[in-house]
Coordinates of C-alpha atoms in Angstrom, one line a residue:
X174 CA -33.7 -8.3 -14.3
X175 CA -32.2 -4.9 -15.0
X176 CA -29.3 -5.7 -12.6
X177 CA -28.7 -9.0 -14.3
X178 CA -28.7 -7.4 -17.7
X179 CA -26.1 -4.8 -16.5
X180 CA -23.9 -7.6 -15.2
X181 CA -24.2 -9.5 -18.5
X182 CA -23.2 -6.3 -20.4
X183 CA -20.2 -5.8 -18.2
X184 CA -19.2 -9.5 -18.6
X185 CA -19.4 -9.2 -22.3
X186 CA -17.4 -6.0 -22.3
X187 CA -14.7 -7.4 -20.0
X188 CA -14.4 -10.6 -22.1
X189 CA -13.9 -8.4 -25.2
X190 CA -11.2 -6.4 -23.4
X191 CA -9.4 -9.6 -22.5
X192 CA -8.4 -10.2 -26.1
X193 CA -5.3 -8.5 -27.6
X194 CA -6.6 -8.3 -31.1
X195 CA -8.0 -4.8 -30.7
X196 CA -6.2 -1.9 -32.3
X197 CA -8.0 0.8 -30.4
X198 CA -9.7 1.0 -27.0
X199 CA -13.3 2.4 -26.7
X200 CA -13.6 6.2 -26.6
X201 CA -15.4 6.2 -23.2
X202 CA -13.0 3.7 -21.6
X203 CA -9.5 3.9 -20.3
X204 CA -7.7 0.6 -20.4
X205 CA -4.5 0.0 -18.3
X206 CA -2.0 -2.9 -18.3
X207 CA -0.8 -3.4 -14.8
X208 CA 0.5 -6.1 -12.4
X209 CA -2.5 -6.7 -10.2
X210 CA -1.8 -10.3 -9.0
X211 CA -1.3 -8.9 -5.4
X212 CA -5.1 -8.3 -5.0
X213 CA -6.4 -10.6 -2.3
X214 CA -9.6 -8.9 -1.4
X215 CA -11.4 -5.6 -2.2
X216 CA -13.0 -5.2 1.2
X217 CA -11.5 -1.8 2.5
X218 CA -11.3 -3.3 6.0
X219 CA -8.9 -5.9 4.6
X220 CA -7.1 -4.4 1.6
X221 CA -3.4 -3.9 2.4
X222 CA -1.8 -4.4 -1.0
X223 CA -0.9 -1.8 -3.6
X224 CA -3.3 -2.8 -6.3
X225 CA -6.3 -3.3 -4.0
X226 CA -5.4 0.0 -2.4
X227 CA -5.7 1.8 -5.7
X228 CA -9.1 0.3 -6.3
X229 CA -10.3 1.4 -2.8
X230 CA -8.9 4.9 -3.3
X231 CA -11.1 5.3 -6.4
X232 CA -14.3 3.6 -5.1
X233 CA -14.7 5.0 -1.6
X234 CA -14.5 8.3 0.2
X235 CA -13.1 9.2 3.7
X236 CA -13.8 11.8 6.3
X237 CA -10.5 13.6 5.5
X238 CA -7.8 13.5 2.8
X239 CA -4.4 15.0 2.4
X240 CA -3.6 17.7 -0.2
X241 CA -1.7 16.0 -3.0
X242 CA 0.2 19.3 -3.7
X243 CA 1.2 19.5 0.0
X244 CA 0.7 16.2 1.8
X245 CA 1.3 17.9 5.2
X246 CA -2.1 19.7 4.7
X247 CA -5.5 18.0 5.3
X248 CA -8.9 18.9 4.0
X249 CA -12.4 17.6 4.4
X250 CA -13.6 14.9 2.1
X251 CA -16.9 13.6 3.5
X252 CA -16.4 15.9 6.5
X253 CA -17.5 19.5 6.0
X254 CA -15.6 20.5 9.1
X255 CA -14.1 19.2 12.3
X256 CA -13.2 20.4 15.8
X257 CA -11.0 18.9 18.5
X258 CA -11.7 19.0 22.3
X259 CA -9.3 20.9 24.6
X260 CA -7.9 17.6 25.9
X261 CA -7.1 16.4 22.3
X262 CA -9.1 13.2 22.8
X263 CA -12.5 13.9 21.1
X264 CA -12.9 14.8 17.5
X265 CA -16.3 16.1 16.2
X266 CA -17.0 15.8 12.4
X267 CA -19.8 17.6 10.6
X268 CA -20.6 15.6 7.4
X269 CA -21.3 17.2 4.1
X270 CA -25.0 17.4 3.1
X271 CA -26.5 15.5 0.1
X272 CA -23.8 12.9 -0.3
X273 CA -25.1 9.6 -1.7
X274 CA -23.6 6.2 -2.0
X275 CA -23.6 4.4 -5.3
X276 CA -26.8 2.6 -4.2
X277 CA -28.6 5.9 -3.8
X278 CA -28.7 5.6 0.0
X279 CA -27.8 9.0 1.7
X280 CA -24.6 9.2 3.7
X281 CA -25.3 9.6 7.4
X282 CA -23.3 9.5 10.7
X283 CA -24.6 6.0 11.2
X284 CA -22.6 4.9 8.2
X285 CA -19.4 6.4 9.8
X286 CA -20.1 4.5 13.1
X287 CA -20.7 1.2 11.2
X288 CA -17.6 1.6 9.0
X289 CA -15.4 2.1 12.1
X290 CA -17.1 -0.7 13.9
X291 CA -16.7 -3.3 11.1
X292 CA -13.0 -2.3 10.5
X293 CA -12.2 -2.6 14.3
X294 CA -14.2 -5.8 14.9
X295 CA -12.9 -7.6 11.7
X296 CA -9.4 -6.4 12.6
X297 CA -7.8 -7.5 9.4
X298 CA -4.2 -6.5 8.4
X299 CA -4.8 -2.7 8.4
X300 CA -7.0 -2.8 11.5
X301 CA -4.2 -1.6 13.7
X302 CA -4.3 1.8 12.1
X303 CA -7.6 2.4 14.1
X304 CA -7.1 0.0 17.1
X305 CA -3.9 1.8 18.1
X306 CA -6.2 4.6 19.3
X307 CA -7.8 2.4 21.9
X308 CA -10.7 1.3 19.8
X309 CA -11.7 -2.3 20.5
X310 CA -14.6 -4.5 19.4
X311 CA -16.1 -4.0 22.8
X312 CA -15.9 -0.2 23.0
X313 CA -16.0 1.0 19.4
X314 CA -19.6 2.0 19.4
X315 CA -19.1 4.0 22.5
X316 CA -15.9 5.7 21.2
X317 CA -17.5 6.4 17.8
X318 CA -20.9 7.9 18.1
X319 CA -23.6 9.5 15.9
X320 CA -24.7 12.8 17.6
X321 CA -27.3 13.3 14.8
X322 CA -27.6 12.3 11.2
X323 CA -24.7 14.6 10.1
X324 CA -22.5 14.8 13.2
X325 CA -20.2 12.1 14.5
X326 CA -17.7 12.1 17.4
X327 CA -14.6 9.9 17.7
X328 CA -12.9 9.6 21.0
X329 CA -9.4 8.3 21.4
X330 CA -7.7 6.9 24.5
X331 CA -4.8 9.3 24.8
X332 CA -4.0 12.9 23.7
X333 CA -2.1 12.0 20.5
X334 CA -0.8 14.7 18.3
X335 CA -3.9 15.7 16.3
X336 CA -2.1 15.6 13.0
X337 CA -1.2 12.0 13.7
X338 CA -4.8 10.9 14.3
X339 CA -6.2 12.9 11.4
X340 CA -3.5 11.5 9.1
X341 CA -4.5 8.0 10.1
X342 CA -8.1 8.8 8.9
X343 CA -6.7 9.2 5.4
X344 CA -5.9 5.5 5.3
X345 CA -8.0 3.1 3.3
X346 CA -9.2 1.2 6.4
X347 CA -11.0 4.4 7.5
X348 CA -13.2 4.8 4.3
X349 CA -16.9 5.0 4.8
X350 CA -19.1 2.2 3.6
X351 CA -22.8 2.1 2.8
X352 CA -24.1 0.4 6.0
X353 CA -27.6 -0.4 4.7
X354 CA -26.2 -2.1 1.6
X355 CA -23.5 -4.0 3.6
X356 CA -25.9 -5.1 6.3
X357 CA -28.2 -6.4 3.6
X358 CA -25.4 -8.7 2.5
X359 CA -24.2 -9.9 5.9
X360 CA -24.0 -13.6 6.6
X361 CA -23.8 -15.0 10.1
X362 CA -22.7 -11.7 11.6
X363 CA -19.7 -11.3 9.2
X364 CA -20.3 -7.5 8.6
X365 CA -20.7 -8.3 4.9
X366 CA -17.0 -9.5 4.7
X367 CA -17.5 -12.3 2.2
X368 CA -19.6 -10.1 0.0
X369 CA -17.4 -7.0 0.1
X370 CA -14.3 -9.0 -0.9
X371 CA -15.7 -8.9 -4.5
X372 CA -18.2 -6.1 -4.4
X373 CA -18.3 -2.5 -3.3
X374 CA -20.4 -0.2 -1.2
X375 CA -18.9 3.2 -1.6
X376 CA -19.7 6.8 -2.6
X377 CA -16.5 7.5 -4.6
X378 CA -15.8 8.5 -8.2
X379 CA -16.1 5.0 -9.5
X380 CA -18.1 1.8 -8.7
X381 CA -16.7 -1.7 -8.8
X382 CA -18.4 -3.6 -11.6
X383 CA -16.2 -6.7 -11.8
X384 CA -13.0 -8.3 -10.5
X385 CA -11.4 -11.5 -11.6
X386 CA -8.3 -12.5 -9.7
X387 CA -5.1 -12.3 -11.7
X388 CA -7.1 -11.2 -14.8
X389 CA -8.7 -7.7 -14.5
X390 CA -11.0 -5.4 -12.7
X391 CA -13.6 -3.0 -14.2
X392 CA -14.7 0.3 -12.6
X393 CA -17.7 2.3 -13.8
X394 CA -18.0 6.1 -13.3
X395 CA -20.4 7.4 -10.6
X396 CA -22.3 10.2 -12.3
X397 CA -23.6 11.4 -9.0
X398 CA -20.3 11.7 -7.2
X399 CA -20.4 14.8 -4.9
X400 CA -17.1 16.1 -6.4
X401 CA -18.5 15.9 -9.9
X402 CA -18.9 13.2 -12.4
X403 CA -15.7 11.7 -13.8
X404 CA -14.9 12.4 -17.4
X405 CA -14.2 8.8 -18.4
X406 CA -17.2 6.4 -18.1
X407 CA -15.2 3.2 -17.5
X408 CA -11.7 2.1 -16.4
X409 CA -10.5 -1.4 -17.1
X410 CA -7.2 -2.6 -15.5
X411 CA -5.9 -5.8 -17.0
X412 CA -3.3 -8.0 -15.3
X413 CA -0.3 -8.1 -17.6
X414 CA 2.7 -9.5 -15.7
X415 CA 5.5 -8.9 -18.2
X416 CA 6.7 -5.3 -18.9
X417 CA 7.6 -6.3 -22.4
X418 CA 4.0 -7.4 -23.0
X419 CA 2.7 -4.2 -21.5
X420 CA 4.9 -2.2 -23.9
X421 CA 3.7 -4.1 -27.0
X422 CA 0.0 -3.6 -26.0
X423 CA 0.6 0.1 -25.5
X424 CA 2.4 0.5 -28.8
X425 CA -0.4 -1.3 -30.6
X426 CA -3.0 0.8 -29.0
X427 CA -4.7 -2.2 -27.2
X428 CA -4.2 -0.4 -23.9
X429 CA -4.1 3.3 -23.0
X430 CA -1.7 3.0 -20.1
X431 CA 1.2 0.7 -19.2
X432 CA 1.9 0.9 -15.5
X433 CA 4.9 -1.4 -14.9
X434 CA 7.4 -0.7 -17.6
X435 CA 11.0 -1.5 -16.7
X436 CA 14.1 0.4 -17.5
X437 CA 14.6 -1.3 -20.9
X438 CA 10.9 -0.8 -21.9
X439 CA 11.0 2.9 -21.0
X440 CA 14.2 3.4 -23.0
X441 CA 12.6 1.7 -26.0
X442 CA 9.6 4.0 -26.2
X443 CA 11.3 7.3 -25.7
X444 CA 11.3 8.0 -29.4
X445 CA 7.7 7.0 -29.9
X446 CA 5.7 10.3 -30.5
X447 CA 2.4 8.6 -29.7
X448 CA 3.5 7.7 -26.1
X449 CA 4.0 10.0 -23.1
X450 CA 5.8 9.1 -19.9
X451 CA 4.4 10.4 -16.6
X452 CA 6.5 10.3 -13.5
X453 CA 5.5 10.5 -9.8
X454 CA 7.5 10.2 -6.6
X455 CA 6.3 7.2 -4.6
X456 CA 6.7 6.5 -0.9
X457 CA 7.3 2.8 -1.7
X458 CA 10.3 1.2 0.0
X459 CA 11.8 -2.0 -1.6
X460 CA 13.4 -4.2 1.0
X461 CA 14.3 -7.8 2.1
X462 CA 12.7 -9.1 5.3
X463 CA 14.8 -11.6 7.2
X464 CA 12.7 -14.0 9.4
X465 CA 14.3 -14.1 12.9
X466 CA 12.9 -17.6 13.3
X467 CA 15.7 -18.8 11.1
X468 CA 18.7 -19.3 13.5
X469 CA 21.2 -18.1 10.9
X470 CA 19.3 -14.9 10.0
X471 CA 18.8 -14.2 13.7
X472 CA 22.6 -13.6 14.2
X473 CA 23.3 -9.9 14.2
X474 CA 26.5 -10.4 12.2
X475 CA 24.6 -12.2 9.5
X476 CA 22.0 -9.5 9.3
X477 CA 24.7 -6.9 8.8
X478 CA 26.7 -9.1 6.4
X479 CA 23.7 -9.4 4.1
X480 CA 23.4 -5.6 3.9
X481 CA 27.0 -5.5 2.6
X482 CA 26.2 -8.2 0.1
X483 CA 23.8 -6.2 -2.1
X484 CA 25.3 -4.4 -5.1
X485 CA 22.9 -1.5 -4.8
X486 CA 24.6 0.6 -7.5
X487 CA 24.7 -2.2 -10.1
X488 CA 21.1 -3.1 -9.5
X489 CA 20.1 0.5 -9.9
X490 CA 22.2 1.0 -13.0
X491 CA 21.2 -2.2 -14.8
X492 CA 17.7 -3.1 -13.6
X493 CA 15.8 -0.2 -12.0
X494 CA 17.2 3.0 -13.4
X495 CA 14.5 5.6 -13.7
X496 CA 12.0 3.6 -11.6
X497 CA 13.8 3.3 -8.3
X498 CA 16.4 5.3 -6.4
X499 CA 18.8 3.9 -3.8
X500 CA 17.4 4.4 -0.3
X501 CA 18.4 2.6 2.9
X502 CA 16.1 4.0 5.6
X503 CA 12.5 3.0 6.5
X504 CA 11.1 6.5 6.1
X505 CA 10.7 7.6 2.5
X506 CA 12.2 10.8 1.2
X507 CA 9.6 13.6 1.8
X508 CA 8.5 12.4 5.3
X509 CA 9.3 14.2 8.5
X510 CA 12.5 12.7 9.9
X511 CA 13.5 10.9 6.7
X512 CA 17.3 10.5 6.3
X513 CA 19.4 9.9 3.2
X514 CA 22.3 8.0 4.9
X515 CA 23.6 5.1 2.9
X516 CA 25.9 3.3 5.3
X517 CA 26.0 0.1 3.1
X518 CA 27.7 -0.6 -0.2
X519 CA 28.7 -3.9 -1.9
X520 CA 31.6 -5.2 0.1
X521 CA 32.0 -9.0 0.0
X522 CA 35.2 -9.0 2.0
X523 CA 33.5 -7.1 4.9
X524 CA 30.5 -9.5 4.6
X525 CA 32.8 -12.5 4.8
X526 CA 34.4 -11.1 7.9
X527 CA 31.0 -10.7 9.6
X528 CA 29.9 -14.2 8.5
X529 CA 33.1 -15.7 10.1
X530 CA 32.3 -13.9 13.3
X531 CA 28.9 -15.5 13.2
X532 CA 30.5 -18.9 12.9
X533 CA 29.5 -19.3 9.3
X534 CA 32.8 -18.8 7.3
X535 CA 31.6 -20.9 4.4
X536 CA 28.2 -19.3 4.2
X537 CA 24.8 -21.1 4.5
X538 CA 21.7 -22.0 2.5
X539 CA 18.5 -20.0 2.7
X540 CA 15.3 -19.4 0.6
X541 CA 13.6 -16.2 -0.5
X542 CA 10.0 -15.9 -1.6
X543 CA 9.8 -13.9 -4.7
X544 CA 6.8 -12.4 -6.5
X545 CA 7.0 -13.5 -10.2
X546 CA 6.9 -10.1 -11.7
X547 CA 9.6 -7.7 -12.9
X548 CA 11.7 -6.0 -11.6
X549 CA 11.2 -8.1 -8.4
X550 CA 12.5 -11.3 -10.2
X551 CA 15.5 -9.6 -11.7
X552 CA 16.4 -7.9 -8.4
X553 CA 16.1 -11.3 -6.6
X554 CA 18.4 -12.9 -9.1
X555 CA 20.9 -10.2 -8.8
X556 CA 20.9 -10.6 -5.0
X557 CA 21.3 -14.3 -5.5
X558 CA 24.4 -13.8 -7.5
X559 CA 25.8 -11.2 -5.1
X560 CA 25.3 -13.5 -2.1
X561 CA 27.0 -16.4 -3.8
X562 CA 30.2 -14.4 -3.6
X563 CA 30.2 -15.0 0.1
X564 CA 29.2 -18.6 -0.1
X565 CA 25.5 -18.0 0.6
X566 CA 23.3 -20.3 -1.4
X567 CA 20.0 -18.4 -2.0
X568 CA 17.2 -20.4 -3.4
X569 CA 14.4 -18.3 -5.0
X570 CA 10.8 -19.6 -4.5
X571 CA 8.6 -17.9 -7.1
X572 CA 4.9 -17.3 -6.6
X573 CA 2.2 -14.7 -7.4
X574 CA 1.5 -11.8 -5.1
X575 CA -1.2 -13.5 -3.2
X576 CA 0.9 -16.6 -2.6
X577 CA 4.0 -14.8 -1.4
X578 CA 2.1 -12.4 0.8
X579 CA 0.1 -15.1 2.4
X580 CA 3.2 -17.0 3.3
X581 CA 4.9 -13.8 4.6
X582 CA 2.0 -12.9 6.8
X583 CA 2.0 -16.3 8.3
X584 CA 5.8 -15.9 9.2
X585 CA 6.7 -19.1 7.3
X586 CA 9.3 -17.6 5.0
X587 CA 13.0 -17.4 5.4
X588 CA 13.5 -14.2 3.4
X589 CA 10.8 -12.1 1.6
X590 CA 11.5 -9.5 -1.1
X591 CA 8.8 -6.9 -1.2
X592 CA 7.6 -3.3 -1.1
X593 CA 6.0 -1.3 1.6
X594 CA 4.0 1.8 1.0
X595 CA 2.8 4.4 3.5
X596 CA -0.9 4.1 4.6
X597 CA -1.0 7.8 5.6
X598 CA 1.2 10.9 5.4
X599 CA 2.7 10.7 8.9
X600 CA 6.1 9.2 9.7
X601 CA 4.5 6.8 12.2
X602 CA 3.0 4.9 9.2
X603 CA 6.4 3.3 8.4
X604 CA 8.0 3.7 11.8
X605 CA 5.3 1.6 13.4
X606 CA 5.6 -1.3 10.9
X607 CA 9.4 -1.4 10.6
X608 CA 10.3 -0.5 14.2
X609 CA 7.5 -1.6 16.5
X610 CA 6.6 -5.1 17.6
X611 CA 4.7 -5.0 20.9
X612 CA 4.0 -8.7 21.1
X613 CA 6.0 -11.3 19.2
X614 CA 3.5 -14.1 19.9
X615 CA 1.8 -15.9 17.0
X616 CA -1.6 -14.5 18.0
X617 CA -0.4 -10.9 18.4
X618 CA -3.1 -8.2 17.8
X619 CA -0.7 -5.9 15.8
X620 CA 1.1 -7.8 13.0
X621 CA 3.6 -5.2 11.8
X622 CA 6.5 -6.0 9.4
X623 CA 8.7 -6.3 12.5
X624 CA 6.3 -8.9 13.8
X625 CA 6.2 -10.7 10.4
X626 CA 9.9 -11.2 10.7
X627 CA 9.7 -12.2 14.3
X628 CA 11.9 -9.4 15.5
X629 CA 11.3 -8.9 19.2
X630 CA 12.2 -5.3 20.1
X631 CA 10.5 -4.0 23.3
X632 CA 12.9 -1.0 23.8
X633 CA 12.8 0.2 20.2
X634 CA 9.0 -0.3 20.2
X635 CA 8.7 2.0 23.3
X636 CA 10.9 4.7 21.8
X637 CA 9.1 4.7 18.4
X638 CA 5.7 4.6 20.0
X639 CA 6.4 7.6 22.2
X640 CA 7.0 9.9 19.2
X641 CA 3.3 10.0 18.3
X642 CA 2.8 12.1 21.5
X643 CA 5.6 14.6 20.7
X644 CA 4.0 17.8 19.6
X645 CA 7.4 19.6 19.0
X646 CA 8.0 19.0 15.4
X647 CA 11.8 19.4 15.6
X648 CA 12.1 16.9 18.5
X649 CA 9.9 14.5 16.7
X650 CA 12.0 14.8 13.6
X651 CA 15.2 14.2 15.6
X652 CA 13.6 11.1 17.3
X653 CA 12.8 9.4 14.0
X654 CA 16.3 10.2 12.6
X655 CA 17.9 8.5 15.7
X656 CA 15.7 5.4 15.4
X657 CA 16.4 5.1 11.7
X658 CA 20.1 5.1 12.2
X659 CA 19.9 2.4 14.9
X660 CA 17.5 0.5 12.7
X661 CA 19.9 0.5 9.8
X662 CA 22.5 -1.1 11.9
X663 CA 20.6 -3.8 13.8
X664 CA 17.3 -4.6 12.0
X665 CA 16.5 -7.7 9.9
X666 CA 15.5 -5.4 7.0
X667 CA 17.8 -4.9 4.0
X668 CA 16.3 -1.6 2.7
X669 CA 17.4 -1.0 -0.8
X670 CA 15.3 1.4 -2.9
X671 CA 12.5 4.0 -3.0
X672 CA 10.2 3.8 -6.0
X673 CA 9.7 6.4 -8.7
X674 CA 6.4 5.5 -10.4
X675 CA 6.3 5.8 -14.2
X676 CA 3.0 5.5 -16.1
X677 CA 3.4 5.4 -19.9
X678 CA 0.3 6.4 -21.9
X679 CA -1.1 7.1 -25.3
X680 CA -1.0 10.8 -26.1
X681 CA -4.8 11.0 -26.5
X682 CA -5.3 10.0 -22.9
X683 CA -4.3 12.0 -19.8
X684 CA -5.2 12.9 -16.3
X685 CA -4.1 10.0 -14.2
X686 CA -3.0 11.3 -10.8
X687 CA 0.1 9.5 -9.4
X688 CA 0.1 10.3 -5.7
X689 CA 2.6 9.3 -3.0
X690 CA 0.7 6.1 -2.2
X691 CA -1.5 3.6 -4.1
X692 CA -4.7 5.0 -2.7
X693 CA -3.8 8.4 -4.1
X694 CA -3.4 7.1 -7.6
X695 CA -6.7 8.6 -8.8
X696 CA -8.8 8.1 -12.0
X697 CA -11.4 10.8 -11.5
X698 CA -9.5 13.3 -13.6
X699 CA -8.8 10.9 -16.5
X700 CA -9.7 12.3 -19.9
X701 CA -9.6 10.8 -23.4
X702 CA -10.1 12.3 -26.9

């Protein structure tokens, strides 16, 4: 009955927070307005969206994390220490003592083994981050072993650069779940999948208390977190699609944070003494994905023409100033091997030349799936107007984040406008998804962005994959630079911008950490007075 009573209390609270009549948020609670319609699931083995990634990053812990002050450095999270065998294939992790899950169950090496096993066997969208090291459903329990309660070994199939493997362990798919709790909620051998979609089994700073799709989620502080109890008891994140609505709620005091304000909204609150703007560089890339199943989009001249048909400068100036910067390569600024080359500018005459070479002098008709949030909608409409100047009739198909992503992942789109954020702080995180497609079949094991756009690239895949074994940093850097320049020229990706994240908040609230990825947007240091 106690558990039921707590759920009823949370339900009453979240219902109260869903109204906009409040003039002030509770003192022990931070309320955020944010676009969270992209959440499909909250199972860490499945989460591969920005908003879900932020939840997982605050609810679960990992063996290792990267230093937010210097992402090239790693430190132990649940791991007290680790060592690497001379052949660089076996990693031994010693776990920190006295760590407990939210349930009260102690963290043991068995939880690590189970967490890796379920992520590999389920093999959802982020599963490739682990399976690329030779882990399979058949061998994972031999490759990941508990030596004793506080020691675990992970063996990989090849001598990868250790920094690459360890960086992959900072991804959300590598979080550690409470195996006893998840097993208690398994159905028909599903590793608790159906249950974990809407519940949590972590040890992190916050516990998931409620999630209602396209409405809100509620997290409650874990007073026993091994890093120290969070200062704020509760965090409520409400789905507010329109930036203008977020701004009004922030100005009225109905929310403490507005997370998706546009250029116009940010300009309008600059003079408000009660509101502070916090800025953080993000590794998010905004791009168009051109499905190579479409015969027109499969033509090399068409792919390049579309890159000359985006008015990058105008979109930055009029739509995304202060929130995005022009960027045309798949590695974000700040990553090893990132380049700042901008070979494309708005040039309709050049685009028409290329279209004529492709046998399409009068253009063609095509559709683009577009998430119904700003600035995505505004950017899509700008691209639509740009392309019309070369005779391309672009039809926008609006939908929420779940709808558009589901279609994209099924490869049933023509064009998709979206964002991609790094899963870990190694260049392979983006290089793999943009420049590797090892199997273009519908039932491929690894479903990268190149695969989603049906781009069959065996040679580029080999070159890109080989770089994870390069231990000479300068050679590895040069390798990525060369692949990016080739990619800019031939790929079915129109890469346009890199995000700068801005969080506007009431001056009596502070402490949100804006990391380079969604999982490193952290709530544990939030404070309110």
